[in-house]
Each structure stands twice: as structure tokens, then as C-alpha cells.
Amino acid sequence: MSLKSLVESAVSKRSFQMIIGGEAVTKPGRGFREATDPSTGEVVAQVPLASAKDVDDAVSNALSAQAGWQALGHEGRAECFAKFHEVIRQNQEELALLDAIDGGNPIKAMRFDIDLSLAYIRGWPGLAQALTGQVYPASPGNLHYSSHRPYGVVGRITAFNHPAMFAITRPLPSLIMGNTLVLKPSDETSLSTLALAQMFQEAFPPGVVNVITGGVEAGEALVSHPDVKRLAFTGSVNTGLAIQKTAAESGYVKNLSLELGGKNAMVVFPDVDLDEAVEGAIFGMNLDVCQGQSCGSNSRVLVHSSIREEFVAALEARLAQFTLGVAYDEKTDIGPLVSQAHHRRVSSYVESGIEQGARLVRGGSRPDGVPEAGTFLEPALFDGVTPDMRIGREEIFGPVISVFGWDSYEEMIGLANGLDLGLTASVWTNDLTIAHKTADLLDAGYVWINDSTRHYFGTPFGGTKNSSIGREESQDELLTYVEQKVVHTRMPSLDNALKRVLG
Ligand code: NAD
């Protein structure tokens, strides 16, 4: 099948409609926007835009469905998860393909995203079942205990870079704890979530998962809605701050978790196996997953000066091995950036790096042999980056690697911790003491030693400083979807009770 027919058959398979209360919304309040394939620049579908009224409908349907969903208990909800797992398994290829078409991520990587999502669907019910309330020794002879209560309706807003994976996995912890959901994906990459909206209905009762699409207006309406007491967000720092403001201005106190940006440091000591560390730098950039458009990418590589030249040369050679191309072509390692606007933004960072005196070792421009209207960018490798440069301190969210040199340990720690962001970091050395002491000093929420990028389900993922509020993918996250309720019971004396009951 030609690539063009592949796209046509993928997008004609579904009607991309929001689903509220189990019903497709045929007339979205704000009309539609075009979904463009960034590999070719062609419009492939129309994405509905929710109005405040649509958002209100979605929230009220979620609210009506919540008591029934909670009453199913853990077992009943876990059964729906098992059904959902089956539905996703049957539609794996379609979802991966939609993400490649709509977002530009290579098809091979998007298949992996769906595999990973299946593991999360399997994982959450067990993790949730292990959560218990507590009995407190508050006063002798009496009973003091706590239990968990879901918030009710959770509003979930996600970022553009792993569309299907976020739409599948991010709702799961809130759902298993008994909340219902209104999910809003990024307006840049909504197609797989709209396909998923139908798949959710095959596994969950109507109203439990409501899917709305749209941009800022839809997001704001969800954030400010009085019946949404718990909000969970994945996206940029600026939007995270805007959400905090909108939530506060709604006049309701809301519980928020924010998974935001990163400008993550990879620290390389001179005793490393150079090839392994170079491979780690490549792997940690997520170039062949999402063109480096990843919150966890190690976009700042801090290499000890004694091996920097050799390291940069090896990195340059390794970068030359990637094939850039149309995202749904099986041969492609690196696809296009998500949109023209993002391409311009990332390109302007490349220009600023050159202007501010960093050495562009390779990349940073359009590659040859790709469709003219596609948003392709050859991964850029900069050496000699310093912290005053924009490419050295701002999140670019694209295929740009900034290499810094360092001589003293204190200088390296200052560089690594010198930003307002602190999502992930990695330490590369064969010395155990240096590895663990440095991991302890790095101001980041998730640190790898001689590894990068991999998430391990069950361990808390999130960052420090402006990168996050909260931790995901773990029991810590489950606890954020429930409120604790404490019950104190005064127990009268046994003698009195016995007299009353037995006479
Ligand atoms: P973004 O902040 O532009 O948009 C994210 C979502 O917020 C979208 O659904 C968008 O429609 C919505 N939105 C935009 N303005 C809004 C507003 N005022 N109120 C409510 N909703 C609003 O982010 P993006 O460009 O989609 O994603 C890139 C960013 O996400 C990067 O900063 C990246 O680091 C971050 N990210 C973080 C993680 C993490 O786990 N920490 C994971 C992926 C991406």
C-alpha cells in the first residue's frame, strides 16, 4: 500500500467525534479545526472544538456517572480495565498509525507507546488494590480509622508529544480510585484520543470517560468548572502557571497536579565507557521516539573537559546514522516536528545558539529528500554551550543537544542545578561513590545512573522546582485521586454494652 493510501485508510476508519455521556457530539459548540499531517503538510481530518457548554455537559455527565462507578468497587472497575486492555490490544496498530500521521512521531516508536500503555492498564488495578486506609492509636480502647474517598470528577489535560499513550495511561489512576473523567488532549494531536473516545465506551459505563477536544478555551472551561475539584495537567510551565491562576480565579479551591517541562542534565565523568555514554545521550534525547520533543530529554549534556572533544565527535558520528522521513514509513527513525509553528520555534533556538557563540557541530536545518511541506529538522548538536545562552537554559522541546564542558565537581553541580527546572537527570560514571553522591546532590525528581529516559511503572515520576507538582505512575499518584476521611469512634465500656444487650 502506498503511504498516501495508508493515511487515507487510517483516517477514514473513524468519525473523529467528542464523546459525552456515551454519545457522540455531532455539533461541537465551536466548530472544527483542521488536523494536519506534519510529514506532508496535508489536512487529514477535522477536529471538533468544544465550547464552554460542551465542557459543562461533559462535566455533568461525569458527575452523574460517578456514584455508579464508585459503587462498582475495585473489582468491578478492574474488570472494566481488563476489557479496556482487550479493546486497546485489538486496535493497537490503528492508534500507533494515527499518532504517526497526526503528530509526526515515527510509527515504530508509537507501536512501542501502545505496548507500554497496555502494561500500565495491567499495572494500575494491582497497585490500587494494595492501598489501604489506616487504624490510628489515637486513644486507648477506641477505634480511629481512615478511608479513601474519590474526588468525583477529574479534569485531565494532556500534552501533544505522546498522544495515545497519554490518553490511555493518564486517566487510569483517577479511574481506578473511583473518579469519573473529562479528558482533553492537545489540540495539536487529538485524532488518536478521539478514536480512543469510542474505545473507552466499549469498556467503561457511559459517562465515566468523556472526551472533549479544543484548545485554550476548552481547557480554561474545564479548569474553572465548579464541579471539577481535581485537575491533572501535563504540559508546559507557562500553561501550568496559567492553570493555577484560572483555578484560583474560579473561586473554588482545587487540587492540582502538574507535570511540566524539563531541561535535563546528563552528567558525564571521565571514567565512563565512552560508547555507552554516547549511546545514552542519544537514547536519552528520545530522537527516534518523538524528535526530542520530550519532557525527559537530556538536552544538556555536561561532559568532563578531558573527554569532551572525543565525546562530541562520537556523538556527531552517531547522529549521522539516523534516517529522517515520513513518520509512517517503516524506514523512518526520526519524523517531522509537530507543527509549522513549533518548527519555527525550534529553528529560532538553533539561530540563537549560533548568534550567542555556541559551535553548531551538525544539523539544525532541513534535511534533503523529505516532503517539501513537512516540518523536518536535522537534529542539532551544539558544543561549547554556556548557561547564559538561551539554548543552555530554556526548554526547547525539540532535537537540539547542548554540550557543556566542566572541570571541577562544584562547577558541574552548579551547572546541573542552576535552572528553575528539575525534572530528570542522569549520572554517568563507573565509580559507585561518585554515582550515588552525585545522584543525591542533583536537584531533579528522577535520576538515572548509567541510564536515561526509561520509566519504571510503580516508581514515582515527577520533578522538583518548576517541573512538577506531584508524582505520577506510582502509589503516590493514586493517593492524590482520593481524599482521606478519618472516623473516630468512642467505644463505651464493654460492661455497659453487655448489660444493655444481654441484660
Ligand atoms: P502546552 O502547555 O502548550 O499544552 C498542553 C495542554 O494544555 C494542551 O492540551 C493545551 O490545549 C492545553 N492548554 C493550553 N493553554 C491552556 C490554558 N490556558 N488552560 C487550560 N489548558 C490549556 O504543552 P504542549 O506544547 O502540548 O507540550 C509540551 C510541554 O509539555 C513541554 O513543556 C513538556 O516538557 C511538557 N511535558 C511534560 C511532561 C511531564 O511528564 N513532565 C510530559 C510531556 C510533556
Coordinates of C-alpha atoms and ligand atoms in Angstrom, one line a residue:
M1 CA 0.0 0.0 0.0
S2 CA 1.3 3.5 -0.8
L3 CA 1.9 5.9 2.1
K4 CA -0.9 8.1 0.8
S5 CA -3.4 5.2 0.8
L6 CA -2.2 4.2 4.2
V7 CA -3.1 7.7 5.6
E8 CA -6.4 7.7 3.7
S9 CA -7.5 4.3 5.0
A10 CA -6.4 5.2 8.6
V11 CA -8.3 8.5 8.8
S12 CA -11.4 7.2 7.0
K13 CA -11.9 4.4 9.5
R14 CA -13.3 6.6 12.3
S15 CA -15.5 9.6 12.7
F16 CA -13.5 11.9 15.0
Q17 CA -16.1 13.0 17.4
M18 CA -16.1 14.0 21.0
I19 CA -18.0 11.6 23.3
I20 CA -20.0 12.9 26.2
G21 CA -22.1 10.6 28.4
G22 CA -21.5 7.8 25.9
E23 CA -22.9 9.7 23.0
A24 CA -21.0 11.2 20.0
V25 CA -21.3 15.0 19.8
T26 CA -22.3 15.8 16.2
K27 CA -22.3 19.6 16.5
P28 CA -19.4 20.8 18.6
G29 CA -20.1 24.3 20.0
R30 CA -17.1 26.0 18.5
G31 CA -17.0 24.1 15.2
F32 CA -13.9 22.4 13.9
R33 CA -10.2 22.8 13.3
E34 CA -8.0 21.1 10.7
A35 CA -5.7 18.3 11.7
T36 CA -2.6 18.4 9.5
D37 CA -0.1 15.6 8.8
P38 CA 3.2 17.3 9.7
S39 CA 5.1 14.8 7.4
T40 CA 3.4 16.3 4.3
G41 CA 1.6 19.4 5.4
E42 CA -1.7 17.9 4.2
V43 CA -5.0 18.3 6.0
V44 CA -6.2 14.8 7.0
A45 CA -9.2 15.3 9.3
Q46 CA -11.4 17.8 11.1
V47 CA -11.1 18.0 14.9
P48 CA -14.1 19.2 17.0
L49 CA -13.7 22.3 19.2
A50 CA -15.7 22.2 22.4
S51 CA -17.5 25.2 23.7
A52 CA -17.9 26.0 27.4
K53 CA -21.4 24.5 27.1
D54 CA -19.9 21.2 25.8
V55 CA -17.5 21.2 28.7
D56 CA -20.3 21.7 31.1
D57 CA -22.3 18.8 29.5
A58 CA -19.2 16.6 29.8
V59 CA -18.7 17.5 33.5
S60 CA -22.4 17.0 34.4
N61 CA -22.4 13.6 32.6
A62 CA -19.2 12.6 34.5
L63 CA -20.8 13.8 37.8
S64 CA -24.0 11.7 37.1
A65 CA -22.0 8.6 36.4
Q66 CA -19.6 8.9 39.4
A67 CA -21.7 7.3 42.1
G68 CA -22.4 4.2 40.0
W69 CA -18.8 3.9 39.0
Q70 CA -17.7 4.2 42.7
A71 CA -20.3 1.6 43.7
L72 CA -18.8 -0.9 41.3
G73 CA -15.9 -1.3 43.8
H74 CA -12.4 -2.1 43.0
E75 CA -13.2 -5.5 41.5
G76 CA -15.9 -4.1 39.1
R77 CA -13.6 -1.3 38.0
A78 CA -10.7 -3.7 37.5
E79 CA -13.0 -5.8 35.2
C80 CA -13.5 -2.7 33.0
F81 CA -9.8 -2.2 32.9
A82 CA -9.4 -5.8 31.7
K83 CA -12.0 -5.1 28.9
F84 CA -10.2 -1.9 28.0
H85 CA -6.9 -3.8 27.7
E86 CA -8.5 -6.1 25.2
V87 CA -10.0 -3.3 23.2
I88 CA -6.7 -1.5 23.0
R89 CA -4.9 -4.7 22.1
Q90 CA -7.3 -5.1 19.1
N91 CA -6.7 -1.5 18.0
Q92 CA -3.0 -1.2 18.6
E93 CA -1.9 -0.7 15.0
E94 CA -4.6 1.9 14.3
L95 CA -3.7 4.0 17.3
A96 CA 0.1 3.9 16.5
L97 CA -0.6 4.9 12.9
L98 CA -2.9 7.8 13.9
D99 CA -0.2 9.2 16.1
A100 CA 2.4 8.9 13.4
I101 CA 0.0 10.7 10.9
D102 CA -1.3 13.4 13.3
G103 CA 1.8 14.1 15.4
G104 CA 4.8 13.1 13.3
N105 CA 6.3 10.5 15.7
P106 CA 7.8 7.5 13.9
I107 CA 5.4 4.6 13.7
K108 CA 7.9 2.2 15.2
A109 CA 8.1 4.3 18.4
M110 CA 4.3 4.7 18.5
R111 CA 3.8 1.0 18.5
F112 CA 6.1 0.8 21.5
D113 CA 4.0 3.6 23.2
I114 CA 0.9 1.4 22.8
D115 CA 2.7 -1.7 24.2
L116 CA 3.8 0.4 27.2
S117 CA 0.2 1.7 27.6
L118 CA -1.0 -1.9 27.8
A119 CA 1.4 -2.6 30.6
Y120 CA 0.0 0.4 32.5
I121 CA -3.6 -0.9 32.1
R122 CA -2.4 -4.2 33.6
G123 CA -0.5 -2.5 36.3
W124 CA -2.8 0.0 37.9
P125 CA -5.5 -2.2 39.4
G126 CA -3.0 -4.3 41.4
L127 CA -1.2 -1.2 42.6
A128 CA -4.5 0.3 43.7
Q129 CA -5.6 -2.8 45.5
A130 CA -2.6 -2.7 47.7
L131 CA -3.7 0.7 49.0
T132 CA -5.3 0.6 52.4
G133 CA -6.7 3.0 55.0
Q134 CA -5.1 3.1 58.4
V135 CA -6.1 2.5 62.0
Y136 CA -4.6 5.1 64.4
P137 CA -3.6 4.6 68.0
A138 CA -5.3 8.0 68.9
S139 CA -6.8 6.9 72.2
P140 CA -6.8 3.6 74.0
G141 CA -9.9 1.4 73.7
N142 CA -11.5 3.4 71.0
L143 CA -11.4 3.0 67.2
H144 CA -9.8 5.6 64.9
Y145 CA -9.5 4.9 61.2
S146 CA -9.2 6.5 57.8
S147 CA -10.7 5.6 54.4
H148 CA -10.3 6.9 50.9
R149 CA -12.9 8.9 49.0
P150 CA -12.7 9.8 45.3
Y151 CA -12.9 13.5 44.5
G152 CA -15.7 12.9 42.0
V153 CA -14.9 14.4 38.6
V154 CA -11.3 14.7 37.5
G155 CA -10.3 17.0 34.6
R156 CA -7.3 15.7 32.7
I157 CA -5.4 17.8 30.2
T158 CA -2.5 16.3 28.2
A159 CA 0.4 17.5 26.0
F160 CA 1.0 16.8 22.3
N161 CA 4.0 14.5 22.3
H162 CA 2.7 11.0 23.2
P163 CA -0.9 11.4 22.3
A164 CA -2.4 7.9 22.5
M165 CA -0.1 6.9 25.4
F166 CA -1.2 9.9 27.5
A167 CA -4.9 9.5 26.6
I168 CA -4.7 5.8 27.6
T169 CA -2.5 5.9 30.6
R170 CA -3.0 9.2 32.3
P171 CA -6.7 8.7 33.1
L172 CA -6.1 5.3 34.7
P173 CA -5.1 6.1 38.3
S174 CA -8.0 8.5 38.7
L175 CA -10.5 6.0 37.3
I176 CA -9.3 3.0 39.4
M177 CA -9.8 5.1 42.5
G178 CA -13.4 5.7 41.7
N179 CA -13.4 9.1 39.9
T180 CA -15.0 9.8 36.6
L181 CA -13.2 11.8 34.0
V182 CA -13.3 14.6 31.4
L183 CA -10.2 14.2 29.2
K184 CA -8.9 16.9 26.9
P185 CA -5.9 16.1 24.7
S186 CA -3.7 18.6 23.0
D187 CA -5.4 20.4 20.1
E188 CA -2.2 19.7 18.0
T189 CA -2.7 15.9 18.2
S190 CA -6.3 14.9 19.0
L191 CA -7.0 12.2 16.5
S192 CA -5.9 9.1 18.4
T193 CA -7.7 10.4 21.5
L194 CA -10.9 10.8 19.5
A195 CA -10.5 7.3 18.3
L196 CA -9.9 6.2 21.9
A197 CA -13.1 8.1 22.9
Q198 CA -15.0 5.3 21.2
M199 CA -12.8 2.6 22.6
F200 CA -13.4 3.8 26.2
Q201 CA -17.1 3.3 25.6
E202 CA -16.6 -0.4 24.8
A203 CA -15.1 -0.9 28.2
F204 CA -16.5 1.7 30.6
P205 CA -20.1 2.6 31.5
P206 CA -21.4 5.7 29.8
G207 CA -20.3 9.0 31.3
V208 CA -17.3 7.5 33.1
V209 CA -14.9 8.7 30.4
N210 CA -15.9 11.9 28.5
V211 CA -13.6 13.2 25.8
I212 CA -13.6 16.8 24.7
T213 CA -11.2 18.4 22.2
G214 CA -10.2 22.0 21.6
G215 CA -7.6 24.5 22.7
V216 CA -7.2 27.2 25.4
E217 CA -11.0 27.9 25.7
A218 CA -11.9 24.3 26.3
G219 CA -9.0 23.9 28.7
E220 CA -10.0 27.0 30.7
A221 CA -13.6 26.0 30.8
L222 CA -12.6 22.6 32.3
V223 CA -10.2 24.2 34.8
S224 CA -12.7 26.7 36.1
H225 CA -15.7 24.4 36.2
P226 CA -17.1 24.4 39.8
D227 CA -17.7 20.6 39.7
V228 CA -14.1 19.7 38.8
K229 CA -12.3 19.7 42.1
R230 CA -9.3 17.7 41.0
L231 CA -7.3 18.7 37.9
A232 CA -4.3 16.9 36.4
F233 CA -2.2 18.5 33.8
T234 CA 0.7 17.6 31.5
G235 CA 2.2 20.4 29.5
S236 CA 4.5 23.5 29.6
V237 CA 5.4 25.5 32.6
N238 CA 3.6 28.6 31.3
T239 CA 0.4 26.7 30.8
G240 CA 0.8 25.2 34.2
L241 CA 1.1 28.6 35.7
A242 CA -2.0 29.8 33.7
I243 CA -3.9 26.8 35.0
Q244 CA -3.0 27.6 38.6
K245 CA -4.3 31.2 38.0
T246 CA -7.5 30.1 36.3
A247 CA -8.2 27.6 39.0
A248 CA -7.7 30.2 41.8
E249 CA -9.8 32.8 39.9
S250 CA -12.7 30.3 39.7
G251 CA -13.3 30.9 43.3
Y252 CA -13.1 27.2 44.2
V253 CA -10.2 25.5 45.9
K254 CA -8.9 22.9 43.5
N255 CA -6.4 20.1 43.9
L256 CA -3.9 20.3 41.1
S257 CA -1.1 18.1 39.9
L258 CA 1.2 19.5 37.2
E259 CA 3.7 17.6 35.1
L260 CA 5.7 20.3 33.3
G261 CA 8.9 21.0 31.4
G262 CA 12.5 19.9 31.8
K263 CA 16.0 21.0 30.7
N264 CA 17.6 17.9 31.9
A265 CA 21.2 17.4 32.7
M266 CA 23.2 14.3 31.7
V267 CA 26.5 14.4 33.7
V268 CA 29.4 12.5 32.2
F269 CA 32.6 11.7 34.2
P270 CA 35.9 10.9 32.5
D271 CA 35.9 7.2 33.6
V272 CA 32.9 6.2 31.5
D273 CA 32.8 3.7 28.7
L274 CA 32.6 6.4 26.0
D275 CA 30.4 4.4 23.6
E276 CA 27.9 3.5 26.2
A277 CA 27.6 7.1 27.4
V278 CA 27.2 8.4 23.8
E279 CA 24.5 5.8 23.2
G280 CA 22.9 7.0 26.5
A281 CA 23.0 10.6 25.3
I282 CA 21.2 9.6 22.1
F283 CA 18.7 7.3 23.8
G284 CA 18.0 10.0 26.5
M285 CA 17.2 12.6 23.8
N286 CA 14.3 10.5 22.5
L287 CA 15.2 11.5 19.0
D288 CA 13.8 8.3 17.4
V289 CA 10.7 8.4 19.7
C290 CA 9.4 11.9 19.3
Q291 CA 12.2 14.0 17.7
G292 CA 13.4 15.1 21.1
Q293 CA 10.0 16.6 21.9
S294 CA 10.1 15.0 25.4
C295 CA 10.0 16.5 28.9
G296 CA 12.6 14.0 30.0
S297 CA 15.1 14.5 27.2
N298 CA 18.7 15.0 28.3
S299 CA 19.1 18.2 26.3
R300 CA 22.0 19.5 28.5
V301 CA 25.0 17.1 28.3
L302 CA 27.7 18.1 30.8
V303 CA 30.9 16.4 29.8
H304 CA 34.2 16.5 31.7
S305 CA 36.6 18.6 29.6
S306 CA 39.2 15.8 29.4
I307 CA 36.9 13.7 27.2
R308 CA 34.7 16.3 25.7
E309 CA 36.3 16.5 22.3
E310 CA 36.2 12.7 21.8
F311 CA 32.6 12.6 23.2
V312 CA 31.3 15.3 20.8
A313 CA 33.0 13.6 17.8
A314 CA 31.4 10.3 18.7
L315 CA 28.0 11.9 19.2
E316 CA 28.3 13.7 15.8
A317 CA 29.0 10.4 14.1
R318 CA 26.2 8.6 15.8
L319 CA 23.7 11.4 14.9
A320 CA 24.6 10.9 11.2
Q321 CA 23.2 7.4 11.3
F322 CA 19.5 8.4 11.7
T323 CA 17.1 8.3 8.7
L324 CA 14.7 11.2 8.7
G325 CA 11.4 10.8 6.8
V326 CA 7.7 10.5 6.7
A327 CA 6.6 9.3 10.2
Y328 CA 4.5 6.3 9.0
D329 CA 7.2 5.0 6.7
E330 CA 8.8 1.9 8.3
K331 CA 12.3 3.1 7.3
T332 CA 12.0 6.3 9.3
D333 CA 13.9 6.8 12.6
I334 CA 13.1 10.5 13.0
G335 CA 9.9 12.2 11.8
P336 CA 8.8 15.8 11.5
L337 CA 8.2 18.2 14.4
V338 CA 4.6 18.5 15.4
S339 CA 3.7 21.7 13.5
Q340 CA 5.0 24.6 11.4
A341 CA 4.8 26.9 14.4
H342 CA 6.9 24.5 16.6
H343 CA 9.4 24.1 13.7
R344 CA 9.8 27.8 13.6
R345 CA 10.2 28.0 17.4
V346 CA 12.9 25.2 17.5
S347 CA 14.7 26.7 14.4
S348 CA 14.8 30.1 16.2
Y349 CA 16.6 28.4 19.1
V350 CA 19.2 27.0 16.6
E351 CA 19.7 30.5 15.2
S352 CA 20.1 31.9 18.7
G353 CA 22.7 29.3 19.6
I354 CA 24.8 30.4 16.7
E355 CA 24.3 34.1 17.4
Q356 CA 25.2 33.6 21.1
G357 CA 28.5 31.9 20.2
A358 CA 28.0 28.2 20.6
R359 CA 29.6 25.9 17.9
L360 CA 27.0 24.1 15.7
V361 CA 28.7 20.8 15.2
R362 CA 26.0 19.3 12.9
G363 CA 22.3 19.6 11.9
G364 CA 19.8 22.4 12.7
S365 CA 18.5 22.7 9.2
R366 CA 16.0 20.9 6.8
P367 CA 17.3 17.5 5.6
D368 CA 17.3 16.6 2.0
G369 CA 14.9 14.0 0.5
V370 CA 11.9 14.7 2.6
P371 CA 8.5 16.1 1.5
E372 CA 8.7 19.9 0.9
A373 CA 5.9 20.9 3.2
G374 CA 6.9 18.6 6.0
T375 CA 8.3 20.1 9.3
F376 CA 11.6 18.2 9.4
L377 CA 14.7 19.3 11.2
E378 CA 18.0 17.6 11.3
P379 CA 19.0 17.1 15.0
A380 CA 21.3 19.9 16.0
L381 CA 24.4 19.3 18.1
F382 CA 25.9 22.3 19.8
D383 CA 29.3 22.3 21.6
G384 CA 30.7 25.0 23.9
V385 CA 27.4 25.9 25.3
T386 CA 27.3 28.1 28.4
P387 CA 24.5 28.8 30.9
D388 CA 23.9 32.3 29.7
M389 CA 22.9 31.1 26.2
R390 CA 19.2 30.5 25.6
I391 CA 19.9 27.0 24.2
G392 CA 21.7 26.4 27.5
R393 CA 18.9 27.3 29.8
E394 CA 15.4 27.3 28.1
E395 CA 13.4 24.2 27.3
I396 CA 13.4 23.9 23.5
F397 CA 11.4 20.7 23.3
G398 CA 12.9 19.5 20.1
P399 CA 16.0 17.9 18.6
V400 CA 18.7 20.2 19.9
I401 CA 21.5 18.9 22.1
S402 CA 23.7 21.3 24.1
V403 CA 27.1 20.1 25.2
F404 CA 28.8 21.9 28.1
G405 CA 32.3 21.3 29.3
W406 CA 33.3 21.2 33.0
D407 CA 36.5 20.9 35.0
S408 CA 35.7 20.9 38.7
Y409 CA 32.9 19.0 40.5
E410 CA 31.5 22.1 42.1
E411 CA 31.3 23.8 38.6
M412 CA 29.4 20.8 37.3
I413 CA 26.9 20.7 40.2
G414 CA 26.4 24.5 39.7
L415 CA 25.6 24.0 36.0
A416 CA 23.3 21.0 36.6
N417 CA 21.3 22.6 39.3
G418 CA 21.4 26.2 38.1
L419 CA 18.0 26.3 36.5
D420 CA 14.4 26.7 37.7
L421 CA 13.6 23.3 36.2
G422 CA 14.4 19.9 37.8
L423 CA 12.6 17.0 36.1
T424 CA 15.2 14.4 35.4
A425 CA 19.0 14.0 35.4
S426 CA 21.5 11.2 34.8
V427 CA 25.0 10.5 36.1
W428 CA 27.5 8.5 34.0
T429 CA 30.5 7.1 35.8
N430 CA 31.8 3.7 36.9
D431 CA 32.6 4.9 40.4
L432 CA 29.8 3.9 42.8
T433 CA 30.5 6.5 45.4
I434 CA 30.6 9.3 42.8
A435 CA 27.4 8.0 41.2
H436 CA 25.3 7.9 44.3
K437 CA 26.7 11.0 46.0
T438 CA 26.1 13.0 42.8
A439 CA 22.6 11.5 42.3
D440 CA 21.9 12.8 45.8
L441 CA 23.1 16.3 45.0
L442 CA 21.3 16.7 41.7
D443 CA 18.2 18.7 42.1
A444 CA 15.8 16.5 40.0
G445 CA 12.9 14.3 40.7
Y446 CA 14.0 11.3 38.7
V447 CA 17.7 10.4 38.4
W448 CA 19.3 7.6 36.4
I449 CA 22.8 6.2 37.0
N450 CA 24.3 5.0 33.7
D451 CA 20.9 5.0 32.1
S452 CA 18.3 7.5 30.9
T453 CA 14.7 8.0 29.8
R454 CA 13.2 4.7 30.9
H455 CA 10.3 4.9 33.3
Y456 CA 9.7 2.1 35.7
F457 CA 6.0 1.7 36.5
G458 CA 5.3 1.8 40.2
T459 CA 8.2 4.3 41.0
P460 CA 7.1 7.9 41.4
F461 CA 7.8 10.1 38.3
G462 CA 8.0 13.9 38.6
G463 CA 10.3 16.8 39.1
T464 CA 11.4 19.5 41.5
K465 CA 11.1 23.3 41.2
N466 CA 9.1 24.5 38.2
S467 CA 9.0 21.0 36.7
S468 CA 6.2 19.5 38.7
I469 CA 3.7 19.4 41.4
G470 CA 3.1 15.7 42.4
R471 CA 4.5 12.4 41.3
E472 CA 2.9 10.1 38.8
E473 CA 2.9 6.4 37.9
S474 CA 3.0 5.2 41.5
Q475 CA 1.0 4.7 44.7
D476 CA 1.8 8.3 45.5
E477 CA -0.2 9.3 42.4
L478 CA -3.2 7.0 43.4
L479 CA -3.3 8.8 46.8
T480 CA -3.7 12.1 45.0
Y481 CA -7.0 11.0 43.5
V482 CA -8.7 10.4 46.8
E483 CA -9.3 12.4 49.9
Q484 CA -8.8 10.8 53.3
K485 CA -11.7 10.6 55.6
V486 CA -11.0 10.0 59.3
V487 CA -13.6 8.4 61.6
H488 CA -13.2 8.5 65.4
T489 CA -15.4 6.1 67.3
R490 CA -15.7 6.4 71.1
M491 CA -16.3 2.9 72.5
P492 CA -18.3 2.8 75.7
S493 CA -17.2 0.2 78.3
L494 CA -17.9 -3.5 77.5
D495 CA -19.7 -4.0 80.8
N496 CA -22.3 -1.3 79.9
A497 CA -22.8 -2.7 76.4
L498 CA -23.2 -6.3 77.7
K499 CA -25.7 -5.2 80.3
R500 CA -27.7 -3.4 77.6
V501 CA -27.7 -6.3 75.1
L502 CA -27.7 -9.4 77.3
G503 CA -29.5 -7.9 80.3
Ligands
NAD1 P1 1.1 23.1 26.3 O1 1.3 23.7 27.7 O2 1.1 24.1 25.2 O3 -0.4 22.4 26.1 C1 -0.7 21.3 27.0 C2 -2.2 21.2 27.1 O4 -2.8 22.4 27.7 C3 -2.9 21.1 25.7 O5 -4.0 20.2 25.8 C4 -3.5 22.5 25.5 O6 -4.6 22.6 24.7 C5 -3.9 22.9 27.0 N1 -3.9 24.3 27.3 C6 -3.2 25.3 26.7 N2 -3.5 26.5 27.3 C7 -4.4 26.2 28.3 C8 -5.0 27.0 29.3 N3 -4.8 28.3 29.4 N4 -5.8 26.4 30.2 C9 -6.0 25.1 30.1 N5 -5.5 24.3 29.2 C10 -4.6 24.9 28.3 O7 2.1 22.0 26.1 P2 2.5 21.1 24.8 O8 3.1 22.0 23.8 O9 1.3 20.3 24.4 O10 3.5 20.1 25.4 C11 4.9 20.4 25.6 C12 5.2 20.7 27.1 O11 4.7 19.7 27.9 C13 6.7 20.8 27.3 O12 6.9 21.8 28.2 C14 7.0 19.5 28.0 O13 8.1 19.5 28.8 C15 5.7 19.2 28.8 N6 5.5 17.8 29.1 C16 5.7 17.4 30.4 C17 5.6 16.0 30.7 C18 5.9 15.5 32.1 O14 5.5 14.4 32.4 N7 6.5 16.3 32.9 C19 5.3 15.1 29.7 C20 5.1 15.6 28.4 C21 5.2 16.9 28.1

